[in-house]
Coordinates of C-alpha atoms in Angstrom, one line a residue:
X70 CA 0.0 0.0 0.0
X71 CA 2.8 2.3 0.7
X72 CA 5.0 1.7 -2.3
X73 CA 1.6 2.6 -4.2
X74 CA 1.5 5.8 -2.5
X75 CA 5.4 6.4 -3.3
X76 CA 5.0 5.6 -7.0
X77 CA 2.0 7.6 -7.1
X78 CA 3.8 10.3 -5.8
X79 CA 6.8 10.1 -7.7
X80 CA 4.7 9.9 -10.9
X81 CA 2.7 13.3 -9.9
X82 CA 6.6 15.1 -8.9
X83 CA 7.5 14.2 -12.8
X84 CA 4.5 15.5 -14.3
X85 CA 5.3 18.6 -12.5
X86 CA 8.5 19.0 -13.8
X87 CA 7.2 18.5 -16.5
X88 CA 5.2 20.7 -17.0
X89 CA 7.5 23.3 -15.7
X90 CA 10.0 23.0 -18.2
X91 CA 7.2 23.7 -20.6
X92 CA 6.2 26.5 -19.3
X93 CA 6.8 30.1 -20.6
X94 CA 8.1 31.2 -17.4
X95 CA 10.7 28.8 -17.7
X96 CA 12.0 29.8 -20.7
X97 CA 12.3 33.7 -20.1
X98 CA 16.2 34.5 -19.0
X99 CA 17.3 34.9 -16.5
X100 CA 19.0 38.2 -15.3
X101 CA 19.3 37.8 -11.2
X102 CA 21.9 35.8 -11.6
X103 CA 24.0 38.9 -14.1
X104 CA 23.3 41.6 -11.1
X105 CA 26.2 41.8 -8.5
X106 CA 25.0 40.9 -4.8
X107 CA 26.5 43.7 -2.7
X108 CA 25.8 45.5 0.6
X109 CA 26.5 48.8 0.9
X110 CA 27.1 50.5 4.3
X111 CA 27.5 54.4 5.0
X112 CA 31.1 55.5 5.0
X113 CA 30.7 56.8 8.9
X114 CA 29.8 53.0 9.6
X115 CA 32.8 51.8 7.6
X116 CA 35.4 54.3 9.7
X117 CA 33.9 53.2 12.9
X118 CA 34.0 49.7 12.5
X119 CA 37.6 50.4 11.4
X120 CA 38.0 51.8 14.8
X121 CA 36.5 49.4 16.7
X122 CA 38.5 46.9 15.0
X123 CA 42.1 49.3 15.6
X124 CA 42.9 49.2 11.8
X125 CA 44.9 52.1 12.1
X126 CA 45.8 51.8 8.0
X127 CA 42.2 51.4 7.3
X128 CA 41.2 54.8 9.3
X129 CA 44.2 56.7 7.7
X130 CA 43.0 56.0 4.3
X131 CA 39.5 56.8 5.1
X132 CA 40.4 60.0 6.7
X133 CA 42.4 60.9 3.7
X134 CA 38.9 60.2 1.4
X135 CA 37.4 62.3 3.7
X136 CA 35.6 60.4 6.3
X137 CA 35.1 62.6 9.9
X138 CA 37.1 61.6 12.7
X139 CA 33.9 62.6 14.9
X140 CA 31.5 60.4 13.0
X141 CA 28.9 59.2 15.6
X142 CA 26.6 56.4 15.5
X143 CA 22.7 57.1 16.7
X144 CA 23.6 57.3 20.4
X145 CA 26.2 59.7 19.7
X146 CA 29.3 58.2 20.1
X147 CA 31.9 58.5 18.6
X148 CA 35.4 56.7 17.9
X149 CA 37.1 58.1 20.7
X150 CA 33.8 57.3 23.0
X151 CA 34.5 53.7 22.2
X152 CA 38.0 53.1 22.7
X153 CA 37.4 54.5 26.0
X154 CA 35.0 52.2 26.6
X155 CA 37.0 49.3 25.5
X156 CA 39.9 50.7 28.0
X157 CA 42.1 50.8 24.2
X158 CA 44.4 53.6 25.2
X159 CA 47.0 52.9 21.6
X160 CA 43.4 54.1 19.8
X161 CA 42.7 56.7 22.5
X162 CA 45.9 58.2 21.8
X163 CA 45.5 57.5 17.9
X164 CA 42.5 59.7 17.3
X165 CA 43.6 62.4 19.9
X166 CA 46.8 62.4 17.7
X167 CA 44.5 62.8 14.2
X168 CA 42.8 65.8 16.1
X169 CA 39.8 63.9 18.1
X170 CA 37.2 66.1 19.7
X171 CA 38.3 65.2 23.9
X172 CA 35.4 67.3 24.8
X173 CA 32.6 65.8 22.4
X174 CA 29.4 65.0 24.1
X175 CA 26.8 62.2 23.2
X176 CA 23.0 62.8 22.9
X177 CA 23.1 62.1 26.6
X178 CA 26.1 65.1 26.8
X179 CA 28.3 62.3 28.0
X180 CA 32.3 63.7 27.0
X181 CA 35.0 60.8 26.4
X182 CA 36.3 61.8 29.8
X183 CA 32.4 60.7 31.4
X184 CA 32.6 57.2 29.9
X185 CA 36.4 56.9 31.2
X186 CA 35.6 57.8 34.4
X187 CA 32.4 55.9 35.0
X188 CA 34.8 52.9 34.2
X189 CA 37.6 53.8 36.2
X190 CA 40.0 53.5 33.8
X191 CA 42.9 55.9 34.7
X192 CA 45.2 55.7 32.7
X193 CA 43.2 56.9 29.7
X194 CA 41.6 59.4 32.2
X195 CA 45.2 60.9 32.5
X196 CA 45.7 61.1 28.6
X197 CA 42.7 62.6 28.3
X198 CA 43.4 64.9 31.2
X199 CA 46.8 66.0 29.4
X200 CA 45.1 66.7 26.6
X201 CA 42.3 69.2 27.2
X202 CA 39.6 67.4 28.7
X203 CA 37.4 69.8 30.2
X204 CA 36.9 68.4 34.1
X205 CA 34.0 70.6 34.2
X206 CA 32.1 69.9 31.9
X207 CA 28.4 68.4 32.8
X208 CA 26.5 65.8 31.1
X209 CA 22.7 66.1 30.3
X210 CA 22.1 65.4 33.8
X211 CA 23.7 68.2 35.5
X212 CA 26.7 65.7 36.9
X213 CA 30.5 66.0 36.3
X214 CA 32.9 63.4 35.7
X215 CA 33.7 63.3 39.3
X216 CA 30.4 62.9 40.3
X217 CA 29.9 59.3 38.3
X218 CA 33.6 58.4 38.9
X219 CA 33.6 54.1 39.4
X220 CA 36.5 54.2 42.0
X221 CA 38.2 56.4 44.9
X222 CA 41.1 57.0 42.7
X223 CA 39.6 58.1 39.5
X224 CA 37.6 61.0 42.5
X225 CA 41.0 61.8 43.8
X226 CA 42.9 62.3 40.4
X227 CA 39.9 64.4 39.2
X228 CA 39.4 66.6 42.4
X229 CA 43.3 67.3 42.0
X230 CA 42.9 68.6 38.6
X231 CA 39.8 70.0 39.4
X232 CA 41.6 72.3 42.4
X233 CA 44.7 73.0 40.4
X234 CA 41.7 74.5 37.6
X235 CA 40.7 76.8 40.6
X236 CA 36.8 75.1 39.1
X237 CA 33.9 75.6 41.3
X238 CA 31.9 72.3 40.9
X239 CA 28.5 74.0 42.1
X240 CA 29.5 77.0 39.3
X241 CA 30.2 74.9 36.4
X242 CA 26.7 72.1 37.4
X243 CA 25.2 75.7 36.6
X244 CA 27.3 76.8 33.8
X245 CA 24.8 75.8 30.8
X246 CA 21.5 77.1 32.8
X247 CA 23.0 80.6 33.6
X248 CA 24.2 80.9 29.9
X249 CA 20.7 80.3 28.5
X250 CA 19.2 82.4 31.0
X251 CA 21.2 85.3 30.1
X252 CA 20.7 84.7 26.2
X253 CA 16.7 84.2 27.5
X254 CA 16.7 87.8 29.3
X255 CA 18.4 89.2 26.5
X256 CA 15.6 87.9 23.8
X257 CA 12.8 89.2 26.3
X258 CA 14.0 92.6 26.3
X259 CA 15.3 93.2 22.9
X260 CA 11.5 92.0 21.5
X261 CA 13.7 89.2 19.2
X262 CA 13.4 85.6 20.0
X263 CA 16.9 84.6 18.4
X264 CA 17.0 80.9 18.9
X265 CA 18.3 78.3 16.4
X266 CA 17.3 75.0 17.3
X267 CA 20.0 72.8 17.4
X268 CA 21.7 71.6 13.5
X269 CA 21.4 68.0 14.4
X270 CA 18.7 67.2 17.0
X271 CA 16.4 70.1 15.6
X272 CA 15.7 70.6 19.6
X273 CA 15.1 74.3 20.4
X274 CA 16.1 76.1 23.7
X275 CA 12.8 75.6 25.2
X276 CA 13.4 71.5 24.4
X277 CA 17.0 71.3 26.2
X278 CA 15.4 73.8 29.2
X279 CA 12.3 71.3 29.8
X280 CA 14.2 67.7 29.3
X281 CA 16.7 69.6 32.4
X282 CA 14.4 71.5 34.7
X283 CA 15.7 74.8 33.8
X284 CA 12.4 76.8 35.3
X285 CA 13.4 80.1 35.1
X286 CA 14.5 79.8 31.5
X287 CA 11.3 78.5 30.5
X288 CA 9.4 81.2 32.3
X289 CA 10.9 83.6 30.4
X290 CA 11.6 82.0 27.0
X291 CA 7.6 81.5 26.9
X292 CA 7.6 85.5 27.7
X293 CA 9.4 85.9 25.3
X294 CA 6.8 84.3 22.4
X295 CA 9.0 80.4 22.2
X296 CA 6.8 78.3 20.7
X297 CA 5.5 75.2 22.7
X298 CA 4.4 73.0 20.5
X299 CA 7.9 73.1 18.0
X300 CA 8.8 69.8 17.1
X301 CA 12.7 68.7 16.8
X302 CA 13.4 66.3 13.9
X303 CA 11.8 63.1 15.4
X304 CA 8.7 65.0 16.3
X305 CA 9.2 66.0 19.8
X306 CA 8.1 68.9 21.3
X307 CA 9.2 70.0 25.0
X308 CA 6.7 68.2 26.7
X309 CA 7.6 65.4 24.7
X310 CA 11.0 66.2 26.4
X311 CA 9.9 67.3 29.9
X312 CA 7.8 63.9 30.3
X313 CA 10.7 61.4 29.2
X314 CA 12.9 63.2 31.5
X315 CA 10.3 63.5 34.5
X316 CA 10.5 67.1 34.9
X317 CA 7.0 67.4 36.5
X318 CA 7.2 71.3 37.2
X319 CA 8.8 72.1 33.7
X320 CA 5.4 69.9 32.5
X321 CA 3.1 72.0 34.9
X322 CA 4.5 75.1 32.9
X323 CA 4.1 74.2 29.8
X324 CA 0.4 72.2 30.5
X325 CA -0.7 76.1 32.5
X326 CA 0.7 77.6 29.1
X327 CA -1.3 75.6 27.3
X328 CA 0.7 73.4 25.1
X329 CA -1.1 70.8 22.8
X330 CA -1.2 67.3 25.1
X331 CA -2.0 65.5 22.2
X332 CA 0.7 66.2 19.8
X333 CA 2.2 63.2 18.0
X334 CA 5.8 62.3 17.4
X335 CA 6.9 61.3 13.5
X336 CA 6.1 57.7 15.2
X337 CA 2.6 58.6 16.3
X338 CA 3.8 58.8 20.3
X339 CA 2.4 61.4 22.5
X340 CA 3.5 63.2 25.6
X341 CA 2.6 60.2 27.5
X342 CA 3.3 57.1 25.2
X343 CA 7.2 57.8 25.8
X344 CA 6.5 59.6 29.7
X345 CA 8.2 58.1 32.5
X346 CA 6.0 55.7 34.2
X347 CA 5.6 57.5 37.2
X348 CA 4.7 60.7 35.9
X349 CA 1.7 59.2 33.6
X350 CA -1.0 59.6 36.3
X351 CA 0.3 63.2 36.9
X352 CA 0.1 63.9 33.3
X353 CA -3.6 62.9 33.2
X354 CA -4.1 65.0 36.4
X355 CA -2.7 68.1 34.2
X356 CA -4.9 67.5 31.3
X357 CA -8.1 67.8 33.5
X358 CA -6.5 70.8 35.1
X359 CA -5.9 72.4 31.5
X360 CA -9.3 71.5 30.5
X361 CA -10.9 73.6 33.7
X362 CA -8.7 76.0 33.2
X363 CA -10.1 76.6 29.7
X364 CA -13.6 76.6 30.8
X365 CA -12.3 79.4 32.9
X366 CA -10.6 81.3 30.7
X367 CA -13.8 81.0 28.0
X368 CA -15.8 82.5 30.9
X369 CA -13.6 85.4 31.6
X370 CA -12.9 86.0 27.6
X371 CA -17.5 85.9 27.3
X372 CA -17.7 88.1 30.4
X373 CA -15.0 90.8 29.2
X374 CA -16.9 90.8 25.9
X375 CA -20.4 91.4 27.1
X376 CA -18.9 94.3 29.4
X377 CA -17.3 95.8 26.3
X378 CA -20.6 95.8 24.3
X379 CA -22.4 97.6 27.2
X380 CA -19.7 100.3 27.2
X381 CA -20.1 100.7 23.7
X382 CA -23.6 100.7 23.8
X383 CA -24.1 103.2 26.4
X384 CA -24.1 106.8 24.8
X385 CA -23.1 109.8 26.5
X386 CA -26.2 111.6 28.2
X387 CA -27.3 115.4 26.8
X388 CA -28.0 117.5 29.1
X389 CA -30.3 120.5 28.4
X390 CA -30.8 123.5 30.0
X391 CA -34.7 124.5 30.8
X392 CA -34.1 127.4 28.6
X393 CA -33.3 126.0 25.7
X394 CA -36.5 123.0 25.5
X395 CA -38.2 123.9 22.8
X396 CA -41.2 125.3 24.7
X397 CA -39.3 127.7 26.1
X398 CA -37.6 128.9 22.2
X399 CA -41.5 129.6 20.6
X400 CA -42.3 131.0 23.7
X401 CA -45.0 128.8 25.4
X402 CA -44.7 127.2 29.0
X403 CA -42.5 125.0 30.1
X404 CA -43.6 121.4 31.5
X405 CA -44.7 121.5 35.2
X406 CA -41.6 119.6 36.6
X407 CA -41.3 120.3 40.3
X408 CA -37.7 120.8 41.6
X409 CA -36.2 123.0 44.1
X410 CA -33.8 122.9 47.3
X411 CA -34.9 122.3 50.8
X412 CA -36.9 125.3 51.5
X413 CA -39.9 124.0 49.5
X414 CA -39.6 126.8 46.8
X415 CA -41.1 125.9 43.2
X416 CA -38.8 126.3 40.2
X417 CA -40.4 126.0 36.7
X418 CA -38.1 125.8 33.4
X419 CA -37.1 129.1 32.2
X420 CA -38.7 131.3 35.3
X421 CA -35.4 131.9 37.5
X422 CA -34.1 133.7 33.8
X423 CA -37.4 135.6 33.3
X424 CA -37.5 139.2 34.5
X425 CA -40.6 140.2 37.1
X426 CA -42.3 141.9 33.8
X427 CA -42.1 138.8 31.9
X428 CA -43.7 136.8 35.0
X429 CA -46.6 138.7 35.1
X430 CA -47.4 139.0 31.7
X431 CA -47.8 135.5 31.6
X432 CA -49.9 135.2 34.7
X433 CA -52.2 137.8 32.5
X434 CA -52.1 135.3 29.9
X435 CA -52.8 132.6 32.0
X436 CA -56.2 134.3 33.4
X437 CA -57.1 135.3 29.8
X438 CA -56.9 131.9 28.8
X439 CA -58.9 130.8 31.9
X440 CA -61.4 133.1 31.4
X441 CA -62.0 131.8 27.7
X442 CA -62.4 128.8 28.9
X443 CA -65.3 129.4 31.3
X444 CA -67.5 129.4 28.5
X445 CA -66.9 126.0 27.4
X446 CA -68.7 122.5 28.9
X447 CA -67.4 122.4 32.5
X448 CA -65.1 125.5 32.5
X449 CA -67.2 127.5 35.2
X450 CA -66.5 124.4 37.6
X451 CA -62.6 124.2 36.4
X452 CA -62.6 128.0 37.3
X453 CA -64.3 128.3 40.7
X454 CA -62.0 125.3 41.7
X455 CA -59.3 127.5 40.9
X456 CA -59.9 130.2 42.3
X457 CA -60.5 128.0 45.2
X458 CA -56.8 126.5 45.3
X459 CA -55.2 129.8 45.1
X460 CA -57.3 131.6 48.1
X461 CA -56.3 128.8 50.3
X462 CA -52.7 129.4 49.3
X463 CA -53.1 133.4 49.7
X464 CA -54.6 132.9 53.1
X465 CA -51.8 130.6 54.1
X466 CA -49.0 132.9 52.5
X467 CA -47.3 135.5 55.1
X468 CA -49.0 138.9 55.1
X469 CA -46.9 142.1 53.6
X470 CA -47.6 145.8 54.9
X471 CA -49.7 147.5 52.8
X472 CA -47.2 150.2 53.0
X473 CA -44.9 148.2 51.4
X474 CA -47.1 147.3 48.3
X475 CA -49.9 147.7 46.4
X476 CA -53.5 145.7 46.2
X477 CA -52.2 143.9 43.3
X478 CA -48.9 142.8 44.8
X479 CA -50.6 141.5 47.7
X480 CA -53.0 139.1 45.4
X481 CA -49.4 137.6 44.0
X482 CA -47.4 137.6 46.7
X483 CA -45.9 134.3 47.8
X484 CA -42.9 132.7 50.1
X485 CA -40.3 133.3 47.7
X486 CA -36.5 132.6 48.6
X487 CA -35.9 135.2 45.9
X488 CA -36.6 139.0 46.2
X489 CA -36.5 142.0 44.1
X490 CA -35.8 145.1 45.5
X491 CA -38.9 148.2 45.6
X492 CA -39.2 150.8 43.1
X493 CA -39.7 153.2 46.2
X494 CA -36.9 155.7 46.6
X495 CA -37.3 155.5 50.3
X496 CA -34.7 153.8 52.2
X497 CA -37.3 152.4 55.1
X498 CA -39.3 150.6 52.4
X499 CA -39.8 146.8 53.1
X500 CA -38.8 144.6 50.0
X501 CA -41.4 142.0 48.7
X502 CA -40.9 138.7 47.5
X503 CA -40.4 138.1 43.3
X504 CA -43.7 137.8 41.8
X505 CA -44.8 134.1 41.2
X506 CA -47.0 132.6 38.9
X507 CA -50.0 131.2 38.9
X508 CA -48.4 127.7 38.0
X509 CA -46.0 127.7 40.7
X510 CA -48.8 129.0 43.1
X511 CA -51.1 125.7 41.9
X512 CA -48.2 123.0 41.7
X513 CA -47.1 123.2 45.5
X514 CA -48.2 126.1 48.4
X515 CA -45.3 127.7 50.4
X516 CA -42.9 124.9 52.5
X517 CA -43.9 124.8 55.9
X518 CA -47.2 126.5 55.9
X519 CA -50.9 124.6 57.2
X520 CA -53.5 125.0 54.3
X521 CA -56.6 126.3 55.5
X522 CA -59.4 123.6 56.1
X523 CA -62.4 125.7 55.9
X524 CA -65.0 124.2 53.7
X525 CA -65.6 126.1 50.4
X526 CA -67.8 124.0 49.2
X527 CA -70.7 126.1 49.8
X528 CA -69.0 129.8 48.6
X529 CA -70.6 131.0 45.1
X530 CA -68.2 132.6 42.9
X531 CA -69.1 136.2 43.3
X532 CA -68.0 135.8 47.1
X533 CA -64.6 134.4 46.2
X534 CA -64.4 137.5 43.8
X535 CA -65.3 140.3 45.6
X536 CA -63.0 138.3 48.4
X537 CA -60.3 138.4 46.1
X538 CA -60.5 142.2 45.3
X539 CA -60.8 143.2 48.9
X540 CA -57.8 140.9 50.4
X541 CA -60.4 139.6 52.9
X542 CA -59.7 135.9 54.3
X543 CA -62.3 133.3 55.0

């Protein structure tokens, strides 16, 4: 049974072949088989893998094609970073010989003289010593070689050189921070934000001040307009930076400044995709605090807008003078508006201009125009009652001398606060009171004064007149 399966098999793998050699596929040429197989790497990989491998003949020919003795790979280091590493001090002193930056930092800021001293290699910490290494210089953390040196030796030799520099550690932890916040203060106040994010990170001032903590530069390069939400060349912004690098005030800043949470780096990670993982709940406590604060802020921005539109809505009040109503310009009477200081005295638009003449000639008009009116339905009664009003305000109204005036003057006479002096030549005569109208006389009686309750009711018209004429009082 199974050598029937075999040869049935076999039989089916021959028809195939068959078949293939048939085909038109087969017979096209090939041309894979013409091309030359080669890999091609960059020529900064090809000098540090010369390096790393001490082909010192190698390296010199590809420095004199043009390769760069500070090629760096992604991290940042470079040739001389290695052989440091690798405690090689024939290729230490190689490269330092064919002009090697000593004082080249990685993307961490980490100089030659870092690695060599984080593995206690002293000998090369020497060489690089003799040679320029800068003993202050801090890495992206703020920390000096001394302060990551492996062993009490590689301390003591750097302290030495370190006191023989006259350095002061706390000055030069500092250096980078003051220098920014100088260049910072100096953007603020000349109105010019001159930064140049950086030629091969494409980080900007505010990046490298959020990924460190540098507060006060940030304060004032986001015075000064920086933009929070620039991205460097893999897509980061500083918050980006600020998270990764757990800088929670430098992310309170720029979260309060409102910077865009939810920007994406060029491999679709935000702010807290790449955070550290203690800061992620913090960050979420920020985005709720951003989101309030922008409630807020819409508030305030509404509230300020309404009160705008009411200022400019309001228009500027006119105010007019009694004399100049129109009434008063075609020369009829004023409206009946009571006003007056706290004597009780009557002031009616335009009178306190008019002359005493002028007041009596339109009381005369007044009782021409009452008198016209008795004839019409209801006039008689609108009369008596007026006549009425003003006795009770004569009878209540102080009395004058009839020395002092006439039987006329004595009919007008009212508590004025206002007086006109006599016509009399003689110096003994009393002064009366300014005429008044008939409207002041009917709009309010004198301040102070009882009116008289005697019921007139019952009086016909010809007593009130002849009482009128005579002066007599009920």
């Amino acid at each position: 049974m199974s050598e029937t399966r075999s040869s049935s098999a076999l039989f089916k793998r021959a028809e195939q072949l068959k078949r293939w050699e048939e085909s038109e596929t087969n017979r096209q040429p090939s041309e894979m088989g013409n091309k030359p197989k080669k890999i091609k790497f960059s020529s900064g990989c090809v000098f540090l893998a010369a390096c790393a491998s001490s082909d010192k003949e190698e390296v010199l020919n590809l420095l004199k094609s043009g390769a760069d003795i500070n090629t760096a790979n992604v991290d940042g280091l470079t040739a001389l970073h290695q052989a440091c590493i690798d405690n090689n001090l024939d290729m230490v002193e190689f490269l330092v010989e064919n002009h090697a930056d000593v004082n080249r930092g990685d993307n961490e800021g980490w100089t030659p003289l870092h690695a060599t001293a984080s593995c206690g290699f002293l000998s090369i910490a020497k060489y690089l010593i003799e040679h320029s290494a800068n003993v202050a210089a801090c890495n992206n953390d703020g920390e000096l070689a001394i302060d990551i040196a492996e062993s009490d030796e590689m301390e003591d030799l750097l302290q030495r050189h370190i006191e023989l520099q006259g350095i002061n550690p706390e000055d030069a932890r500092t250096f980078e921070e003051r220098s920014m916040l100088e260049d910072a203060k100096f953007w603020l106040s000349s109105g010019c934000l001159g930064d140049v994010p950086n030629p091969k990170t494409g980080a900007s001032a505010l990046h490298v001040a959020a990924a460190k903590g540098y507060i006060k530069v940030m304060n004032i390069l986001i015075q000064a307009g920086a933009d929070l939400n620039f991205q460097d060349y893999d897509g980061w912004t500083p918050l980006h930076a600020a998270a990764h690098w757990a800088q929670r005030e430098a992310c309170q800043i720029l979260v309060e400044n409102f910077c865009d949470m939810d920007v994406k780096n060029y491999v679709g990670q935000t702010c807290f995709d790449i955070a550290d993982v203690e800061l992620v709940s913090f960050l979420e406590d920020l985005r709720k605090k951003q989101a309030s604060m922008e409630r807020s802020q819409q508030d305030i921005n509404n509230i300020a807008s309404k009160q705008q539109q009411q200022r400019n809505n309001i228009l500027p009040k006119r105010r007019l003078s009694s004399d100049r109503s129109p009434l008063s310009k075609a020369g009829g009477e004023a409206p009946h508006t009571p006003s007056g200081g706290g004597d009780g005295s009557v002031t009616i638009g335009g009178e306190e201009d008019a002359t005493p003449a002028d007041k009596m000639a339109k009381v005369e008009v007044r009782d021409r125009k009452m008198d016209t009116s008795s004839g019409a339905p209801g006039g008689g009664d609108r009369n008596e009652q007026d006549l009425k009003n003003r006795l009770n305000r004569e009878d209540t109204s102080p009395k004058i001398s009839p020395s002092a005036t006439n039987a006329s003057a004595v009919t007008n006479s009212t508590n004025s606060s206002s007086s006109v002096p006599s016509n009399n030549n003689n110096n003994n005569a009393v002064t009366s009171p300014s005429p008044k109208t008939e409207d002041e006389i009917f709009w309010k009686p004198a301040s102070g004064l009882r009116r008289k309750t005697t019921d007139t009711k019952n009086i016909t018209l010809s007593k009130l007149l002849s009482a009128s004429l005579s002066g007599s009082v009920f």
